[in-house]
Coordinates of C-alpha atoms in Angstrom, one line a residue:
Chain A
M29 CA -20.8 84.2 101.4
T30 CA -18.3 81.8 100.2
G31 CA -18.5 78.1 100.8
D32 CA -15.9 76.0 102.5
S33 CA -13.8 75.6 99.4
G34 CA -13.9 79.3 98.6
Q35 CA -12.7 80.6 101.9
V36 CA -10.3 83.5 101.6
I37 CA -8.2 82.3 104.4
E38 CA -8.1 78.9 106.0
T39 CA -5.7 77.8 108.7
T40 CA -5.3 74.3 110.1
G41 CA -3.4 73.7 113.3
L42 CA -1.3 76.8 112.7
T43 CA 1.5 77.0 115.3
K44 CA 4.4 79.4 115.6
H45 CA 6.9 79.2 118.5
Y46 CA 9.9 81.5 118.9
G47 CA 11.9 79.3 121.3
Q48 CA 9.9 79.4 124.5
V49 CA 7.5 82.0 123.3
H50 CA 4.4 80.6 121.8
A51 CA 3.1 83.2 119.4
L52 CA 0.4 81.1 117.9
T53 CA -1.0 77.8 119.1
D54 CA -2.9 75.3 117.0
L55 CA -5.0 77.9 115.3
D56 CA -7.9 76.9 113.1
I57 CA -9.7 79.8 111.5
E58 CA -11.7 80.5 108.4
V59 CA -12.1 83.9 106.9
G60 CA -14.6 84.6 104.2
D61 CA -15.3 87.6 102.0
G62 CA -16.1 91.1 103.4
V63 CA -14.4 92.6 106.4
T64 CA -13.0 90.4 109.1
G65 CA -11.7 91.8 112.3
L66 CA -8.8 90.2 114.0
V67 CA -8.9 91.2 117.6
G68 CA -6.5 90.7 120.4
A69 CA -4.4 92.5 122.9
N70 CA -0.9 93.5 121.9
G71 CA 1.2 90.4 121.6
A72 CA -1.8 88.2 121.0
G73 CA -0.3 87.0 117.7
K74 CA -2.1 89.1 115.2
S75 CA 1.0 90.4 113.3
T76 CA 2.6 87.0 113.5
L77 CA -0.5 85.5 111.9
I78 CA -0.4 88.0 109.0
K79 CA 3.3 87.5 108.4
I80 CA 2.8 83.7 108.2
L81 CA -0.2 84.2 105.8
L82 CA 2.0 86.4 103.6
G83 CA 4.6 83.7 103.5
L84 CA 7.2 85.9 105.2
L85 CA 7.4 83.7 108.3
E86 CA 7.4 79.9 108.4
P87 CA 5.0 78.3 110.8
T88 CA 6.4 75.8 113.3
S89 CA 3.7 73.4 112.4
G90 CA 0.3 73.4 110.7
G91 CA -0.6 75.0 107.5
A92 CA -2.8 77.6 105.8
R93 CA -4.3 78.5 102.5
V94 CA -4.8 82.0 101.3
L95 CA -7.1 82.5 98.3
G96 CA -6.7 78.8 97.6
H97 CA -2.9 78.9 97.6
D98 CA -0.8 77.0 100.1
I99 CA 1.4 79.4 102.2
A100 CA 4.3 76.8 102.3
T101 CA 4.7 76.4 98.5
E102 CA 2.9 79.3 96.8
G103 CA 4.0 82.3 98.8
Q104 CA 4.9 84.2 95.7
E105 CA 1.4 83.7 94.1
I106 CA -0.2 84.8 97.4
R107 CA 1.9 88.0 97.5
R108 CA 0.8 88.8 94.0
L109 CA -2.9 88.7 95.1
V110 CA -2.8 90.4 98.5
G111 CA -2.0 93.8 99.8
Y112 CA -0.4 94.5 103.2
M113 CA -0.5 97.6 105.4
P114 CA 2.0 97.1 108.2
E115 CA 1.4 98.4 111.7
H116 CA 4.7 100.2 111.9
D117 CA 6.0 103.2 109.9
C118 CA 7.3 102.0 106.6
L119 CA 7.5 105.1 104.4
P120 CA 10.7 106.7 103.3
P121 CA 10.5 110.4 104.2
D122 CA 12.3 111.8 101.2
V123 CA 9.9 110.7 98.4
S124 CA 6.3 111.8 97.8
A125 CA 3.3 109.5 98.3
S126 CA 2.6 109.7 94.6
E127 CA 6.1 108.5 93.5
F128 CA 6.2 105.9 96.3
V129 CA 2.8 104.4 95.5
V130 CA 3.7 104.3 91.7
H131 CA 7.0 102.5 92.6
M132 CA 5.2 100.0 94.8
A133 CA 2.6 99.3 92.1
R134 CA 5.5 98.5 89.8
M135 CA 7.0 96.2 92.4
S136 CA 3.7 94.3 92.3
G137 CA 4.0 93.9 88.5
L138 CA 2.0 96.7 87.1
G139 CA 3.4 98.4 84.0
A140 CA 4.6 102.0 84.1
S141 CA 1.4 103.7 82.8
A142 CA -1.0 101.3 84.7
A143 CA 1.0 102.0 87.9
R144 CA 0.6 105.8 87.4
E145 CA -3.1 105.5 86.7
R146 CA -3.9 103.2 89.5
S147 CA -1.8 105.2 92.0
A148 CA -3.7 108.4 91.1
D149 CA -7.0 106.5 91.5
V150 CA -6.1 104.9 94.8
L151 CA -4.6 108.0 96.3
R152 CA -7.9 109.8 95.5
H153 CA -9.9 107.0 97.2
V154 CA -7.9 107.1 100.4
G155 CA -8.2 110.9 100.4
L156 CA -4.7 112.1 99.7
D157 CA -5.1 115.2 97.6
E158 CA -2.5 117.9 96.9
E159 CA -0.3 116.6 99.7
R160 CA 0.5 113.5 97.6
Y161 CA 3.2 115.5 95.8
R162 CA 5.0 116.4 99.0
P163 CA 7.7 114.3 100.7
M164 CA 6.1 111.9 103.1
G165 CA 8.5 112.9 105.9
G166 CA 6.3 115.9 106.6
Y167 CA 3.0 114.0 106.7
S168 CA 0.8 113.8 109.8
T169 CA 0.0 110.3 111.1
G170 CA -3.3 110.3 109.4
M171 CA -1.7 111.1 106.0
K172 CA 0.9 108.4 106.6
Q173 CA -1.7 105.9 107.3
R174 CA -3.5 106.8 104.1
A175 CA -0.3 106.5 102.1
K176 CA 0.3 103.1 103.6
L177 CA -3.2 102.0 102.8
A178 CA -2.8 103.3 99.2
Q179 CA 0.3 101.2 98.6
A180 CA -1.6 98.1 99.9
L181 CA -4.4 98.7 97.4
V182 CA -2.6 100.0 94.4
H183 CA -2.3 96.7 92.6
D184 CA -6.0 95.8 93.1
P185 CA -5.4 92.9 95.5
R186 CA -8.2 90.4 96.2
L187 CA -7.4 90.5 99.9
V188 CA -5.8 93.1 102.1
F189 CA -4.2 92.7 105.5
L190 CA -4.5 95.9 107.5
D191 CA -2.5 95.8 110.6
E192 CA -3.8 98.3 113.1
P193 CA -4.8 100.9 110.5
T194 CA -6.3 103.3 113.2
N195 CA -3.1 103.3 115.3
G196 CA -2.2 106.8 116.4
L197 CA -5.1 108.5 114.7
D198 CA -7.3 111.1 116.4
P199 CA -11.0 110.4 116.7
A200 CA -12.0 112.1 113.4
A201 CA -9.3 110.4 111.4
R202 CA -10.1 107.1 113.1
T203 CA -13.7 107.4 111.9
D204 CA -12.5 108.2 108.4
M205 CA -10.2 105.3 108.3
L206 CA -12.8 102.9 109.6
G207 CA -15.2 104.2 106.9
L208 CA -12.5 103.5 104.3
V209 CA -12.0 100.0 105.6
R210 CA -15.7 99.4 105.4
R211 CA -15.8 100.7 101.8
I212 CA -12.8 98.5 100.8
G213 CA -14.8 95.4 101.9
S214 CA -18.1 96.5 100.4
D215 CA -17.7 98.9 97.6
F216 CA -14.3 97.8 96.4
G217 CA -15.1 94.2 96.7
I218 CA -11.8 93.4 98.3
A219 CA -11.7 91.0 101.2
V220 CA -10.2 92.6 104.3
L221 CA -8.5 91.2 107.4
V222 CA -8.2 94.1 109.8
T223 CA -6.5 93.9 113.2
S224 CA -7.1 96.1 116.1
H225 CA -6.8 95.9 119.9
L226 CA -9.9 98.0 120.2
L227 CA -13.0 95.9 119.9
G228 CA -15.4 98.8 119.6
E229 CA -13.8 99.8 116.3
L230 CA -14.2 96.4 114.6
E231 CA -17.7 96.3 115.9
Q232 CA -18.5 99.1 113.5
V233 CA -16.9 97.7 110.4
S234 CA -16.5 94.0 110.5
D235 CA -18.8 91.3 109.1
H236 CA -17.0 88.7 111.1
V237 CA -14.7 88.8 114.1
V238 CA -11.9 86.5 115.1
V239 CA -10.6 86.9 118.7
L240 CA -7.1 85.9 119.5
D241 CA -5.7 85.7 123.0
A242 CA -2.1 84.8 123.6
G243 CA -1.9 82.9 120.4
H244 CA -5.1 80.9 121.0
L245 CA -8.4 81.3 119.1
L246 CA -11.0 82.6 121.6
R247 CA -13.9 82.9 119.2
S248 CA -14.7 83.3 115.6
S249 CA -18.1 84.3 114.6
A250 CA -20.2 86.8 112.7
T251 CA -20.2 90.3 114.3
G252 CA -24.0 90.0 114.8
D253 CA -23.4 86.9 117.0
F254 CA -21.2 88.9 119.2
L255 CA -23.7 91.6 119.5
E256 CA -26.3 89.0 120.3
Q257 CA -29.6 90.0 121.9
T258 CA -29.6 89.5 125.6
G259 CA -33.4 89.3 125.7
S260 CA -33.5 92.5 127.7
L261 CA -35.2 95.6 126.4
L262 CA -34.1 99.2 126.6
V263 CA -36.9 101.6 127.2
E264 CA -36.7 105.4 127.2
V265 CA -39.5 107.9 127.9
V266 CA -39.7 111.6 127.1
G267 CA -38.5 113.7 129.9
G268 CA -35.6 113.6 132.4
T269 CA -34.6 111.4 135.2
T270 CA -37.8 112.1 137.2
E271 CA -39.9 110.6 134.4
R272 CA -37.5 107.8 134.0
D273 CA -37.7 106.9 137.7
R274 CA -41.5 107.2 137.8
F275 CA -41.7 104.9 134.8
G276 CA -39.2 102.4 136.2
E277 CA -41.0 102.2 139.5
A278 CA -44.3 101.6 137.8
L279 CA -42.8 98.8 135.7
A280 CA -41.2 97.3 138.8
A281 CA -44.6 97.5 140.5
A282 CA -46.0 95.6 137.5
G283 CA -43.6 92.8 138.2
L284 CA -40.6 93.5 135.9
T285 CA -37.0 93.7 137.0
C286 CA -35.6 97.0 135.8
R287 CA -32.6 99.1 136.4
P288 CA -31.7 102.6 135.1
R289 CA -29.0 102.9 132.4
G290 CA -28.2 106.4 131.4
T291 CA -31.4 108.1 130.5
A292 CA -33.1 104.8 129.7
I293 CA -34.3 101.8 131.6
A294 CA -33.1 98.3 131.0
V295 CA -35.9 95.8 131.5
E296 CA -34.7 92.2 132.1
P297 CA -36.5 89.3 130.4
A298 CA -39.9 88.9 132.0
P299 CA -41.2 85.6 133.5
A300 CA -43.0 83.4 131.0
G301 CA -46.5 84.5 130.1
V302 CA -45.9 88.2 130.6
S303 CA -45.8 90.3 127.4
V304 CA -43.2 92.9 128.2
H305 CA -43.9 95.1 125.2
D306 CA -47.6 95.3 126.1
L307 CA -46.9 96.0 129.7
V308 CA -44.5 98.8 128.8
R309 CA -47.0 100.3 126.4
D310 CA -49.8 100.1 128.9
T311 CA -47.7 101.5 131.8
A312 CA -46.6 104.4 129.7
A313 CA -50.2 105.1 128.6
D314 CA -51.4 104.9 132.3
L315 CA -48.7 107.4 133.4
G316 CA -49.2 109.6 130.4
L317 CA -45.6 109.4 129.4
G318 CA -44.3 109.5 125.9
L319 CA -42.4 106.4 124.8
M320 CA -39.3 107.5 123.0
R321 CA -37.4 104.4 122.5
L322 CA -38.0 100.7 122.8
Q323 CA -35.2 98.4 121.5
P324 CA -33.5 95.1 122.2
D325 CA -30.5 95.5 124.5
R326 CA -27.5 94.4 122.6
R327 CA -24.2 93.4 124.1
H328 CA -21.0 95.0 123.0
L329 CA -18.0 93.3 121.6
E330 CA -16.0 94.2 124.7
D331 CA -18.3 91.8 126.7
V332 CA -16.5 88.9 125.0
F333 CA -13.5 89.8 127.1
H334 CA -15.4 90.9 130.1
D335 CA -17.8 88.0 130.5
D336 CA -16.8 85.1 128.3
V337 CA -13.1 84.8 129.0
P338 CA -12.2 83.0 132.1
L339 CA -8.8 84.6 132.6
G340 CA -5.9 82.2 132.1
D341 CA -8.3 79.6 130.8
P342 CA -8.8 80.3 127.1
I343 CA -11.2 78.2 125.1
P344 CA -9.1 76.3 122.6
G345 CA -10.6 76.3 119.2
G346 CA -13.8 77.9 120.4
G347 CA -16.3 78.0 117.7
P348 CA -19.3 80.3 117.3
R349 CA -21.3 80.5 120.5
G350 CA -24.7 81.7 121.3
Chain B
M25 CA -16.5 97.9 85.3
A26 CA -19.4 97.6 83.0
D27 CA -21.8 96.4 85.6
R28 CA -21.0 99.1 88.1
A29 CA -23.5 102.0 87.7
G30 CA -21.5 104.9 89.2
V31 CA -22.7 108.4 89.4
I32 CA -21.1 110.8 87.0
H33 CA -18.8 112.7 89.4
D34 CA -17.5 109.5 91.0
L35 CA -16.2 106.6 89.0
G36 CA -16.2 104.5 92.1
Y37 CA -13.5 101.9 92.6
R38 CA -12.2 100.4 89.4
H39 CA -10.6 97.0 89.4
Y40 CA -7.4 96.3 87.4
D41 CA -7.5 93.3 85.1
G42 CA -4.6 94.3 82.9
P43 CA -1.3 92.4 82.6
R44 CA 1.0 91.8 85.6
D45 CA 4.7 91.4 85.1
G46 CA 6.6 88.3 86.2
V47 CA 9.4 88.3 88.8
A48 CA 12.1 88.8 86.2
T49 CA 10.5 92.0 84.9
I50 CA 9.8 93.3 88.4
A51 CA 13.4 92.6 89.3
R52 CA 14.6 94.5 86.2
T53 CA 12.4 97.5 87.1
L54 CA 13.9 97.5 90.6
F55 CA 17.4 97.2 89.1
V56 CA 16.9 100.2 86.8
T57 CA 15.3 102.3 89.6
G58 CA 18.3 101.4 91.9
L59 CA 20.8 102.3 89.2
R60 CA 19.1 105.7 88.7
H61 CA 18.9 106.3 92.5
A62 CA 22.7 105.6 92.8
F63 CA 23.3 108.7 90.7
G64 CA 20.5 110.6 92.4
L65 CA 18.2 110.4 89.3
G66 CA 14.6 110.3 90.3
R67 CA 15.5 111.6 93.7
S68 CA 15.7 115.2 95.0
G69 CA 18.0 117.7 93.3
K70 CA 20.2 117.8 96.3
S71 CA 21.0 114.1 96.1
K72 CA 22.3 114.5 92.5
I73 CA 25.1 116.8 93.6
L74 CA 27.5 114.4 95.2
P75 CA 27.4 111.6 92.7
F76 CA 27.8 113.9 89.7
L77 CA 30.4 116.0 91.4
L78 CA 32.5 112.8 92.0
L79 CA 31.8 111.6 88.5
G80 CA 32.9 115.0 87.1
L81 CA 36.1 115.0 89.3
S82 CA 37.0 111.5 88.1
T83 CA 36.3 112.2 84.5
L84 CA 38.0 115.7 84.3
P85 CA 41.6 114.3 84.4
A86 CA 40.7 112.0 81.5
A87 CA 39.5 114.9 79.5
I88 CA 42.7 116.9 80.3
V89 CA 44.9 113.9 79.3
V90 CA 43.0 113.6 76.1
G91 CA 43.5 117.3 75.4
V92 CA 47.3 117.0 76.1
V93 CA 47.7 113.9 74.0
T94 CA 45.9 115.6 71.1
L95 CA 47.7 118.9 71.3
V96 CA 51.2 117.6 72.0
G97 CA 50.7 114.7 69.6
L98 CA 52.0 111.9 71.9
S99 CA 52.3 108.5 70.4
D100 CA 51.0 106.8 73.6
L101 CA 48.8 107.6 76.6
P102 CA 50.8 108.8 79.6
L103 CA 49.0 106.2 81.7
T104 CA 47.0 103.0 81.0
Y105 CA 43.3 102.6 81.6
A106 CA 43.8 100.4 84.7
G107 CA 46.4 102.9 85.8
Y108 CA 43.9 105.7 85.5
T109 CA 41.4 104.0 87.9
N110 CA 44.3 103.4 90.2
Q111 CA 44.8 107.1 90.3
T112 CA 41.2 107.9 90.9
Q113 CA 40.5 105.1 93.4
L114 CA 39.8 107.6 96.2
L115 CA 36.9 109.1 94.2
V116 CA 35.6 105.6 93.4
S117 CA 35.7 104.7 97.1
L118 CA 33.9 107.9 98.1
F119 CA 31.2 107.2 95.5
A120 CA 30.7 103.7 96.7
A121 CA 30.7 104.8 100.4
A122 CA 28.3 107.6 99.8
Q123 CA 25.8 105.9 97.5
A124 CA 25.6 102.4 99.0
P125 CA 23.4 103.6 101.9
V126 CA 21.0 105.0 99.3
L127 CA 20.4 101.4 98.0
F128 CA 20.9 99.4 101.2
S129 CA 20.2 101.5 104.3
R130 CA 17.0 103.4 103.2
D131 CA 14.7 100.4 102.8
L132 CA 16.0 98.8 105.9
R133 CA 16.1 101.9 108.1
Y134 CA 12.6 103.1 107.1
R135 CA 11.4 99.5 107.0
S136 CA 9.9 99.9 103.6
I137 CA 11.7 96.6 102.9
V138 CA 8.6 95.0 104.5
L139 CA 6.5 96.4 101.6
Y140 CA 8.9 94.9 99.1
L141 CA 8.8 91.6 100.8
A142 CA 5.0 91.5 100.9
R143 CA 5.2 91.6 97.1
P144 CA 6.2 88.9 94.6
L145 CA 10.0 89.4 94.7
P146 CA 11.6 87.0 97.2
A147 CA 14.0 88.6 99.7
Y148 CA 17.1 87.2 98.1
V149 CA 16.1 88.6 94.7
V150 CA 15.6 92.0 96.2
A151 CA 19.1 91.8 97.8
L152 CA 20.7 90.5 94.6
T153 CA 19.1 93.2 92.6
R154 CA 20.2 95.9 94.9
W155 CA 23.8 94.6 94.7
A156 CA 23.6 94.4 90.9
S157 CA 22.4 98.0 90.8
L158 CA 25.3 99.2 92.9
T159 CA 27.9 97.1 91.0
T160 CA 26.6 98.5 87.8
A161 CA 26.6 102.0 89.1
L162 CA 30.2 101.6 90.2
L163 CA 31.1 100.1 86.8
V164 CA 29.5 103.0 85.0
F165 CA 31.3 105.4 87.3
T166 CA 34.7 103.8 86.6
V167 CA 34.3 102.9 83.0
L168 CA 33.0 106.3 81.9
P169 CA 36.4 108.2 82.3
V170 CA 38.2 105.2 80.9
L171 CA 36.0 105.4 77.8
V172 CA 36.7 109.2 77.5
L173 CA 40.4 108.3 77.6
Y174 CA 39.9 105.5 75.0
A175 CA 37.8 107.6 72.6
G176 CA 40.3 110.5 72.9
G177 CA 43.2 108.2 72.4
L178 CA 41.7 106.8 69.2
L179 CA 40.8 110.2 67.9
A180 CA 44.4 111.2 68.5
G181 CA 45.4 108.4 66.3
L182 CA 46.8 105.8 68.8
D183 CA 46.9 102.1 67.8
V184 CA 43.4 100.7 67.9
S185 CA 44.4 97.1 68.8
D186 CA 46.8 98.0 71.6
Q187 CA 44.3 100.4 73.1
T188 CA 41.4 98.0 72.9
T189 CA 43.4 95.2 74.6
D190 CA 44.3 97.6 77.4
L191 CA 40.8 98.8 77.7
L192 CA 39.3 95.2 77.9
K193 CA 41.9 94.3 80.6
A194 CA 40.8 97.4 82.5
V195 CA 37.1 96.7 82.2
A196 CA 37.6 93.1 83.5
L197 CA 39.5 94.5 86.5
L198 CA 36.8 97.2 87.0
L199 CA 34.1 94.6 87.0
L200 CA 36.0 92.7 89.7
V201 CA 36.6 95.7 91.8
S202 CA 33.0 97.0 91.4
S203 CA 31.5 93.8 92.6
M204 CA 33.9 93.7 95.6
L205 CA 33.2 97.4 96.5
A206 CA 29.4 96.8 96.1
G207 CA 29.6 93.7 98.3
I208 CA 31.6 95.4 101.0
T209 CA 29.7 98.8 101.1
G210 CA 26.4 97.1 100.6
F211 CA 26.9 94.9 103.5
I212 CA 28.2 97.7 105.7
S213 CA 25.2 99.8 104.8
S214 CA 22.7 97.1 105.4
V215 CA 24.0 96.5 108.9
S216 CA 24.7 100.1 110.1
L217 CA 21.5 101.8 109.1
R218 CA 22.5 105.3 110.0
R219 CA 23.9 106.8 106.9
G220 CA 26.7 108.5 108.7
F221 CA 28.0 105.2 110.2
A222 CA 27.6 103.4 106.9
V223 CA 29.7 106.0 105.1
V224 CA 32.4 106.1 107.8
G225 CA 32.5 102.3 107.9
S226 CA 32.8 102.1 104.1
I227 CA 35.5 104.7 104.1
V228 CA 37.5 102.7 106.7
A229 CA 37.1 99.6 104.5
L230 CA 37.9 101.2 101.2
V231 CA 40.3 104.1 102.0
V232 CA 41.9 103.5 105.4
V233 CA 42.5 99.8 105.1
P234 CA 44.0 100.0 101.5
G235 CA 46.1 102.9 102.8
V236 CA 47.5 100.8 105.6
V237 CA 48.1 97.9 103.1
T238 CA 50.0 100.2 100.8
A239 CA 52.2 101.4 103.7
V240 CA 52.9 97.8 104.8
Q241 CA 53.8 96.9 101.2
A242 CA 56.1 99.9 100.9
I243 CA 57.9 99.0 104.1
A244 CA 58.1 95.3 103.2
S245 CA 59.6 96.2 99.8
E246 CA 62.1 98.5 101.5
E247 CA 63.0 95.9 104.1
G248 CA 63.3 93.1 101.5
A249 CA 60.4 91.2 102.9
E250 CA 58.5 90.9 99.7
Q251 CA 56.3 88.0 100.7
V252 CA 54.9 90.0 103.7
G253 CA 53.9 92.8 101.3
V254 CA 52.3 90.4 98.8
A255 CA 50.4 88.6 101.6
A256 CA 49.2 92.0 103.0
G257 CA 47.8 92.8 99.6
L258 CA 45.1 90.2 100.2
A259 CA 43.6 92.4 102.8
S260 CA 41.9 95.1 100.7
P261 CA 39.9 95.3 97.5
W262 CA 42.2 97.9 96.0
S263 CA 45.4 96.2 96.7
L264 CA 44.0 93.0 95.3
T265 CA 42.9 94.8 92.1
N266 CA 46.1 96.7 91.7
G267 CA 48.1 93.5 92.4
L268 CA 46.2 91.7 89.7
A269 CA 46.6 94.6 87.3
S270 CA 50.3 94.6 87.9
A271 CA 50.6 90.8 87.4
W272 CA 48.5 91.1 84.3
D273 CA 50.7 93.8 82.9
A274 CA 47.9 96.3 82.8
G275 CA 50.1 99.2 83.6
V276 CA 49.8 99.5 87.4
E277 CA 52.9 99.6 89.6
V278 CA 52.7 98.2 93.1
F279 CA 55.5 97.9 95.7
T280 CA 55.2 94.1 96.0
P281 CA 53.8 92.6 92.9
P282 CA 52.3 89.1 93.3
E283 CA 53.8 86.3 91.3
G284 CA 52.9 82.7 90.5
G285 CA 50.6 81.1 93.0
W286 CA 50.0 84.5 94.6
V287 CA 48.2 85.7 91.5
V288 CA 45.7 82.8 91.7
A289 CA 45.3 83.6 95.4
Y290 CA 44.6 87.2 94.7
L291 CA 42.0 86.3 92.1
A292 CA 40.4 83.7 94.4
V293 CA 40.3 86.2 97.4
A294 CA 38.9 88.9 95.2
V295 CA 36.1 86.6 94.0
L296 CA 35.6 85.4 97.5
I297 CA 35.2 89.0 98.9
A298 CA 32.6 89.8 96.2
G299 CA 30.8 86.5 96.9
V300 CA 30.9 86.8 100.7
G301 CA 29.7 90.4 100.6
L302 CA 26.8 89.4 98.3
A303 CA 25.9 86.4 100.5
A304 CA 26.1 88.5 103.6
I305 CA 23.7 91.1 102.0
V306 CA 21.3 88.3 101.1
A307 CA 21.4 86.9 104.6
R308 CA 20.8 90.3 106.1
F309 CA 17.7 90.9 103.9
L310 CA 16.4 87.4 104.7
K311 CA 16.8 88.1 108.4
V312 CA 15.1 91.5 108.2
G313 CA 12.3 90.0 106.1
S314 CA 11.3 87.6 108.7
Q315 CA 11.2 90.1 111.5

């Protein structure tokens, strides 16, 4: 990944107050290449942060650099290099996606023929086929989101801000959109800052996750760190709940603390000196049960909110933990 | 990308490393697009009907006048160029009222303005460019029939230098009135985002108010209170333009013609209206851009 000087986004003490409302407070974050998830409840300051980074809003204090350019003085240069997909609807209903994306490409400085060529390419990548020639007023939410994404990518930006790209999508469309976001970061080689209030989504696509809460930074670390191993094991044997219970009781008898979870058994870290893996294997062999699954128990991104956040007492500037 | 080994049926994502235009070129592209959209070009077939119908209606009398001048062999046009626009001002007002929302309401109403502002053009340039598109569209709309008249007049053998002087006076006045109308209707359309409200608001400003002003001027002239009529003329873009045309001897009759210091005041107020309209549009775009 990029070093300190090559960060895609760097903010230092970024603060934005609207009168009494503190949208962002003393935010220090660094975002590198790949897909970065920006997570927070509605009103946590995600959209405000993006607008400041685009140079559309002035911060109350603090500063930021995007792709090496200062937001205070080089907003125009930044807007040349980034793409933005807003959260809200922003498509005129009376033009087709094809015409609109070409126009937006030209507004980013592409010549007429380059704009047409890139639009056709990008619309294909986002999966708008024949419907690209129809007025956008008749589009489904999924198609609108694709058109919005296409206009953000058409000028081949080096960084895209995707504000809630999965908003309003049904599960299948949501999966498609997340796949696209993943591809933009990996195959297209464009850095992505994607926001969502659903942690589970970002867990699937992000390399790095930044968590905002009421304008404060809660955490910023690699997705892997969030999904850190708890030291527990998940074990599953062939059969149903009867087998599961038999196996669990045997493990408990051998001195392990276990509890059922779904069709599996969660085995808590054993006291020192006990090899859990060996014990599980031997117990299964003794009972004649087939071991189906044996894996480290990972936490989910949601746990950041459930466990780590003492409500009303956010961790200011909290760095990577665990 | 040379280093990207794609499979044959999928080229993969291709980067763009060609030239990128600067702000001036992007603004020019936006200006041309806006000018075309004002006439419904590059938009649906339906949206071409009204602008071209109005353009036809305002050009038709010019064609008829030219025909009459040629057939009858008149030595002069029955009306001046500035006088012609005075006669068709209702059509000009309707064109401005109907087409300003196309340039100013759409982006704001559907919030696609955000996509413009996330691109290199600063908000004030977008606003200025929109205003320039509408002003130019209005200028084209008003100058075209005048040019038909001029060309016809010359073909009918009228004096070239007289006609050219008259034409230039008219074009200067049209430029002034176009920038005023664009400032007024542009601002109204950028505030009232519903097309219907914008059209009605613009018609009030461009048709009803000038109508009231003319009535006041007529009464003032009748009652001998000339100064009241002249002062009332400051209240609408059309009365300003017509007052200036009359003071400039461009062939427009008004009930209470401005004289002396009033002419300067008329010109100053006309420039002020255009300037304030433009500034208000810019302020509006800047405000929306930061939301």
